[in-house]
Amino acid sequence: MATIEHSAILKASPERVFALLERVEDFADYSDLIKAIEPLGQDRYRWHVHAVGMDWTFDVAITEARAPEVLAWESLDGVHNQGCYRLTPVKDGTEVALTLTYTIRNRLLEKAVNRAARPLVGKVSRQILERVEARL
């Protein structure tokens, strides 16, 4: 299992940041790699992502939404992953910390994904947080 972490400080209150993050279907507007997100109902979403030269589709369920502190999810199929945004008030706004873990059971695919995943997730996370901040 691999873990990737990223954090940033956004110049807005945790309540305002959380209000945007909990609108999961809008994440497609926040990153060039996320092609679409379909709401499936009951806090479940189908993500369509183009990364590492491939198209990936996976379903995700929100496992915890505790405003304005935590938004967590877990994949239901595809590459097994789970993640969490933790929001903490700081002097200049809100620190948003992302933790993402994933497991790939195919060793050959795992090596390729591991090489690309860290910079890729970092890029996506930066894009998302920059665009969330711009929308705030």
PDB file of N, CA, C and O in Angstrom, residues 42-84:
ATOM      1  N   GLN A  42     -26.684   8.172  -3.014  1.00  0.00           N
ATOM      2  CA  GLN A  42     -26.219   7.633  -1.730  1.00  0.00           C
ATOM      3  C   GLN A  42     -24.727   7.876  -1.495  1.00  0.00           C
ATOM      4  O   GLN A  42     -23.987   6.989  -1.079  1.00  0.00           O
ATOM      5  N   ASP A  43     -24.271   9.108  -1.768  1.00  0.00           N
ATOM      6  CA  ASP A  43     -22.869   9.498  -1.556  1.00  0.00           C
ATOM      7  C   ASP A  43     -21.879   8.635  -2.334  1.00  0.00           C
ATOM      8  O   ASP A  43     -20.772   8.363  -1.883  1.00  0.00           O
ATOM      9  N   ARG A  44     -22.284   8.206  -3.538  1.00  0.00           N
ATOM     10  CA  ARG A  44     -21.413   7.425  -4.415  1.00  0.00           C
ATOM     11  C   ARG A  44     -21.248   8.170  -5.735  1.00  0.00           C
ATOM     12  O   ARG A  44     -22.177   8.800  -6.225  1.00  0.00           O
ATOM     13  N   TYR A  45     -20.037   8.044  -6.297  1.00  0.00           N
ATOM     14  CA  TYR A  45     -19.700   8.774  -7.519  1.00  0.00           C
ATOM     15  C   TYR A  45     -18.865   7.889  -8.432  1.00  0.00           C
ATOM     16  O   TYR A  45     -18.039   7.115  -7.966  1.00  0.00           O
ATOM     17  N   ARG A  46     -19.039   8.044  -9.729  1.00  0.00           N
ATOM     18  CA  ARG A  46     -18.201   7.354 -10.715  1.00  0.00           C
ATOM     19  C   ARG A  46     -17.251   8.386 -11.317  1.00  0.00           C
ATOM     20  O   ARG A  46     -17.673   9.358 -11.924  1.00  0.00           O
ATOM     21  N   TRP A  47     -15.957   8.147 -11.114  1.00  0.00           N
ATOM     22  CA  TRP A  47     -14.922   9.045 -11.599  1.00  0.00           C
ATOM     23  C   TRP A  47     -14.392   8.546 -12.938  1.00  0.00           C
ATOM     24  O   TRP A  47     -14.158   7.347 -13.111  1.00  0.00           O
ATOM     25  N   HIS A  48     -14.153   9.467 -13.873  1.00  0.00           N
ATOM     26  CA  HIS A  48     -13.521   9.182 -15.154  1.00  0.00           C
ATOM     27  C   HIS A  48     -12.263  10.044 -15.211  1.00  0.00           C
ATOM     28  O   HIS A  48     -12.351  11.274 -15.233  1.00  0.00           O
ATOM     29  N   VAL A  49     -11.110   9.379 -15.205  1.00  0.00           N
ATOM     30  CA  VAL A  49      -9.822  10.070 -15.122  1.00  0.00           C
ATOM     31  C   VAL A  49      -8.945   9.613 -16.281  1.00  0.00           C
ATOM     32  O   VAL A  49      -8.961   8.439 -16.656  1.00  0.00           O
ATOM     33  N   HIS A  50      -8.181  10.546 -16.841  1.00  0.00           N
ATOM     34  CA  HIS A  50      -7.179  10.184 -17.849  1.00  0.00           C
ATOM     35  C   HIS A  50      -5.817  10.510 -17.249  1.00  0.00           C
ATOM     36  O   HIS A  50      -5.484  11.667 -17.007  1.00  0.00           O
ATOM     37  N   ALA A  51      -5.041   9.453 -16.979  1.00  0.00           N
ATOM     38  CA  ALA A  51      -3.730   9.640 -16.356  1.00  0.00           C
ATOM     39  C   ALA A  51      -2.797   8.528 -16.810  1.00  0.00           C
ATOM     40  O   ALA A  51      -3.239   7.413 -17.100  1.00  0.00           O
ATOM     41  N   VAL A  52      -1.529   8.805 -16.841  1.00  0.00           N
ATOM     42  CA  VAL A  52      -0.494   7.852 -17.217  1.00  0.00           C
ATOM     43  C   VAL A  52      -0.809   7.248 -18.593  1.00  0.00           C
ATOM     44  O   VAL A  52      -0.615   6.060 -18.832  1.00  0.00           O
ATOM     45  N   GLY A  53      -1.380   8.077 -19.485  1.00  0.00           N
ATOM     46  CA  GLY A  53      -1.695   7.633 -20.826  1.00  0.00           C
ATOM     47  C   GLY A  53      -2.864   6.665 -20.929  1.00  0.00           C
ATOM     48  O   GLY A  53      -3.069   6.051 -21.962  1.00  0.00           O
ATOM     49  N   MET A  54      -3.616   6.525 -19.839  1.00  0.00           N
ATOM     50  CA  MET A  54      -4.727   5.576 -19.830  1.00  0.00           C
ATOM     51  C   MET A  54      -5.990   6.240 -19.279  1.00  0.00           C
ATOM     52  O   MET A  54      -5.908   7.203 -18.516  1.00  0.00           O
ATOM     53  N   ASP A  55      -7.137   5.684 -19.668  1.00  0.00           N
ATOM     54  CA  ASP A  55      -8.406   6.108 -19.087  1.00  0.00           C
ATOM     55  C   ASP A  55      -8.735   5.177 -17.927  1.00  0.00           C
ATOM     56  O   ASP A  55      -8.628   3.953 -18.053  1.00  0.00           O
ATOM     57  N   TRP A  56      -9.110   5.768 -16.799  1.00  0.00           N
ATOM     58  CA  TRP A  56      -9.444   5.008 -15.589  1.00  0.00           C
ATOM     59  C   TRP A  56     -10.864   5.380 -15.179  1.00  0.00           C
ATOM     60  O   TRP A  56     -11.235   6.560 -15.190  1.00  0.00           O
ATOM     61  N   THR A  57     -11.655   4.391 -14.819  1.00  0.00           N
ATOM     62  CA  THR A  57     -12.991   4.626 -14.288  1.00  0.00           C
ATOM     63  C   THR A  57     -13.108   3.841 -13.001  1.00  0.00           C
ATOM     64  O   THR A  57     -12.732   2.666 -12.944  1.00  0.00           O
ATOM     65  N   PHE A  58     -13.586   4.503 -11.957  1.00  0.00           N
ATOM     66  CA  PHE A  58     -13.781   3.809 -10.688  1.00  0.00           C
ATOM     67  C   PHE A  58     -14.889   4.494  -9.902  1.00  0.00           C
ATOM     68  O   PHE A  58     -15.141   5.675 -10.064  1.00  0.00           O
ATOM     69  N   ASP A  59     -15.557   3.700  -9.089  1.00  0.00           N
ATOM     70  CA  ASP A  59     -16.621   4.213  -8.238  1.00  0.00           C
ATOM     71  C   ASP A  59     -16.075   4.470  -6.846  1.00  0.00           C
ATOM     72  O   ASP A  59     -15.242   3.709  -6.345  1.00  0.00           O
ATOM     73  N   VAL A  60     -16.548   5.545  -6.236  1.00  0.00           N
ATOM     74  CA  VAL A  60     -16.075   5.981  -4.923  1.00  0.00           C
ATOM     75  C   VAL A  60     -17.282   6.253  -4.037  1.00  0.00           C
ATOM     76  O   VAL A  60     -18.296   6.768  -4.509  1.00  0.00           O
ATOM     77  N   ALA A  61     -17.156   5.911  -2.764  1.00  0.00           N
ATOM     78  CA  ALA A  61     -18.191   6.226  -1.779  1.00  0.00           C
ATOM     79  C   ALA A  61     -17.606   7.155  -0.729  1.00  0.00           C
ATOM     80  O   ALA A  61     -16.471   6.961  -0.268  1.00  0.00           O
ATOM     81  N   ILE A  62     -18.363   8.175  -0.362  1.00  0.00           N
ATOM     82  CA  ILE A  62     -17.965   9.050   0.741  1.00  0.00           C
ATOM     83  C   ILE A  62     -18.174   8.248   2.025  1.00  0.00           C
ATOM     84  O   ILE A  62     -19.260   7.734   2.273  1.00  0.00           O
ATOM     85  N   THR A  63     -17.125   8.115   2.821  1.00  0.00           N
ATOM     86  CA  THR A  63     -17.206   7.333   4.055  1.00  0.00           C
ATOM     87  C   THR A  63     -17.353   8.196   5.301  1.00  0.00           C
ATOM     88  O   THR A  63     -17.788   7.713   6.335  1.00  0.00           O
ATOM     89  N   GLU A  64     -16.968   9.466   5.172  1.00  0.00           N
ATOM     90  CA  GLU A  64     -17.131  10.394   6.291  1.00  0.00           C
ATOM     91  C   GLU A  64     -17.196  11.813   5.748  1.00  0.00           C
ATOM     92  O   GLU A  64     -16.342  12.222   4.962  1.00  0.00           O
ATOM     93  N   ALA A  65     -18.213  12.528   6.164  1.00  0.00           N
ATOM     94  CA  ALA A  65     -18.348  13.946   5.811  1.00  0.00           C
ATOM     95  C   ALA A  65     -18.750  14.667   7.089  1.00  0.00           C
ATOM     96  O   ALA A  65     -19.916  14.700   7.463  1.00  0.00           O
ATOM     97  N   ARG A  66     -17.742  15.186   7.774  1.00  0.00           N
ATOM     98  CA  ARG A  66     -17.962  15.878   9.047  1.00  0.00           C
ATOM     99  C   ARG A  66     -17.528  17.332   8.862  1.00  0.00           C
ATOM    100  O   ARG A  66     -16.349  17.671   9.001  1.00  0.00           O
ATOM    101  N   ALA A  67     -18.511  18.171   8.509  1.00  0.00           N
ATOM    102  CA  ALA A  67     -18.221  19.581   8.230  1.00  0.00           C
ATOM    103  C   ALA A  67     -17.830  20.303   9.508  1.00  0.00           C
ATOM    104  O   ALA A  67     -18.391  20.031  10.561  1.00  0.00           O
ATOM    105  N   PRO A  68     -16.883  21.209   9.445  1.00  0.00           N
ATOM    106  CA  PRO A  68     -16.005  21.531   8.312  1.00  0.00           C
ATOM    107  C   PRO A  68     -14.628  20.911   8.464  1.00  0.00           C
ATOM    108  O   PRO A  68     -13.632  21.519   8.079  1.00  0.00           O
ATOM    109  N   GLU A  69     -14.546  19.702   9.013  1.00  0.00           N
ATOM    110  CA  GLU A  69     -13.234  19.158   9.375  1.00  0.00           C
ATOM    111  C   GLU A  69     -12.722  18.031   8.501  1.00  0.00           C
ATOM    112  O   GLU A  69     -11.521  17.963   8.230  1.00  0.00           O
ATOM    113  N   VAL A  70     -13.595  17.103   8.078  1.00  0.00           N
ATOM    114  CA  VAL A  70     -13.130  15.884   7.410  1.00  0.00           C
ATOM    115  C   VAL A  70     -14.058  15.515   6.257  1.00  0.00           C
ATOM    116  O   VAL A  70     -15.278  15.540   6.401  1.00  0.00           O
ATOM    117  N   LEU A  71     -13.440  15.168   5.138  1.00  0.00           N
ATOM    118  CA  LEU A  71     -14.162  14.563   4.019  1.00  0.00           C
ATOM    119  C   LEU A  71     -13.326  13.368   3.580  1.00  0.00           C
ATOM    120  O   LEU A  71     -12.184  13.528   3.151  1.00  0.00           O
ATOM    121  N   ALA A  72     -13.885  12.159   3.727  1.00  0.00           N
ATOM    122  CA  ALA A  72     -13.135  10.937   3.434  1.00  0.00           C
ATOM    123  C   ALA A  72     -13.912  10.066   2.453  1.00  0.00           C
ATOM    124  O   ALA A  72     -15.141  10.124   2.396  1.00  0.00           O
ATOM    125  N   TRP A  73     -13.185   9.260   1.698  1.00  0.00           N
ATOM    126  CA  TRP A  73     -13.796   8.398   0.694  1.00  0.00           C
ATOM    127  C   TRP A  73     -13.013   7.110   0.561  1.00  0.00           C
ATOM    128  O   TRP A  73     -11.883   6.989   1.038  1.00  0.00           O
ATOM    129  N   GLU A  74     -13.643   6.151  -0.124  1.00  0.00           N
ATOM    130  CA  GLU A  74     -12.999   4.877  -0.432  1.00  0.00           C
ATOM    131  C   GLU A  74     -13.521   4.392  -1.778  1.00  0.00           C
ATOM    132  O   GLU A  74     -14.708   4.535  -2.078  1.00  0.00           O
ATOM    133  N   SER A  75     -12.632   3.811  -2.572  1.00  0.00           N
ATOM    134  CA  SER A  75     -13.061   3.284  -3.866  1.00  0.00           C
ATOM    135  C   SER A  75     -13.860   2.002  -3.658  1.00  0.00           C
ATOM    136  O   SER A  75     -13.647   1.263  -2.694  1.00  0.00           O
ATOM    137  N   LEU A  76     -14.783   1.765  -4.569  1.00  0.00           N
ATOM    138  CA  LEU A  76     -15.608   0.568  -4.513  1.00  0.00           C
ATOM    139  C   LEU A  76     -15.161  -0.460  -5.545  1.00  0.00           C
ATOM    140  O   LEU A  76     -15.521  -1.632  -5.450  1.00  0.00           O
ATOM    141  N   ASP A  77     -14.404  -0.019  -6.547  1.00  0.00           N
ATOM    142  CA  ASP A  77     -13.885  -0.912  -7.573  1.00  0.00           C
ATOM    143  C   ASP A  77     -12.675  -0.261  -8.219  1.00  0.00           C
ATOM    144  O   ASP A  77     -12.262   0.825  -7.833  1.00  0.00           O
ATOM    145  N   GLY A  78     -12.079  -0.936  -9.188  1.00  0.00           N
ATOM    146  CA  GLY A  78     -10.893  -0.396  -9.845  1.00  0.00           C
ATOM    147  C   GLY A  78      -9.699  -0.417  -8.903  1.00  0.00           C
ATOM    148  O   GLY A  78      -9.583  -1.287  -8.050  1.00  0.00           O
ATOM    149  N   VAL A  79      -8.801   0.544  -9.052  1.00  0.00           N
ATOM    150  CA  VAL A  79      -7.636   0.641  -8.166  1.00  0.00           C
ATOM    151  C   VAL A  79      -8.145   0.949  -6.762  1.00  0.00           C
ATOM    152  O   VAL A  79      -8.816   1.956  -6.538  1.00  0.00           O
ATOM    153  N   HIS A  80      -7.832   0.060  -5.810  1.00  0.00           N
ATOM    154  CA  HIS A  80      -8.309   0.285  -4.443  1.00  0.00           C
ATOM    155  C   HIS A  80      -7.598   1.502  -3.863  1.00  0.00           C
ATOM    156  O   HIS A  80      -6.370   1.571  -3.831  1.00  0.00           O
ATOM    157  N   ASN A  81      -8.383   2.487  -3.453  1.00  0.00           N
ATOM    158  CA  ASN A  81      -7.803   3.676  -2.838  1.00  0.00           C
ATOM    159  C   ASN A  81      -8.767   4.235  -1.810  1.00  0.00           C
ATOM    160  O   ASN A  81      -9.967   3.981  -1.855  1.00  0.00           O
ATOM    161  N   GLN A  82      -8.199   4.948  -0.893  1.00  0.00           N
ATOM    162  CA  GLN A  82      -9.003   5.698   0.071  1.00  0.00           C
ATOM    163  C   GLN A  82      -8.254   6.975   0.383  1.00  0.00           C
ATOM    164  O   GLN A  82      -7.035   7.041   0.302  1.00  0.00           O
ATOM    165  N   GLY A  83      -9.028   7.988   0.691  1.00  0.00           N
ATOM    166  CA  GLY A  83      -8.404   9.269   0.937  1.00  0.00           C
ATOM    167  C   GLY A  83      -9.198  10.104   1.909  1.00  0.00           C
ATOM    168  O   GLY A  83     -10.330   9.765   2.270  1.00  0.00           O
ATOM    169  N   CYS A  84      -8.576  11.183   2.308  1.00  0.00           N
ATOM    170  CA  CYS A  84      -9.200  12.038   3.302  1.00  0.00           C
ATOM    171  C   CYS A  84      -8.646  13.453   3.170  1.00  0.00           C
ATOM    172  O   CYS A  84      -7.443  13.646   3.032  1.00  0.00           O
TER     173      CYS A  84
END
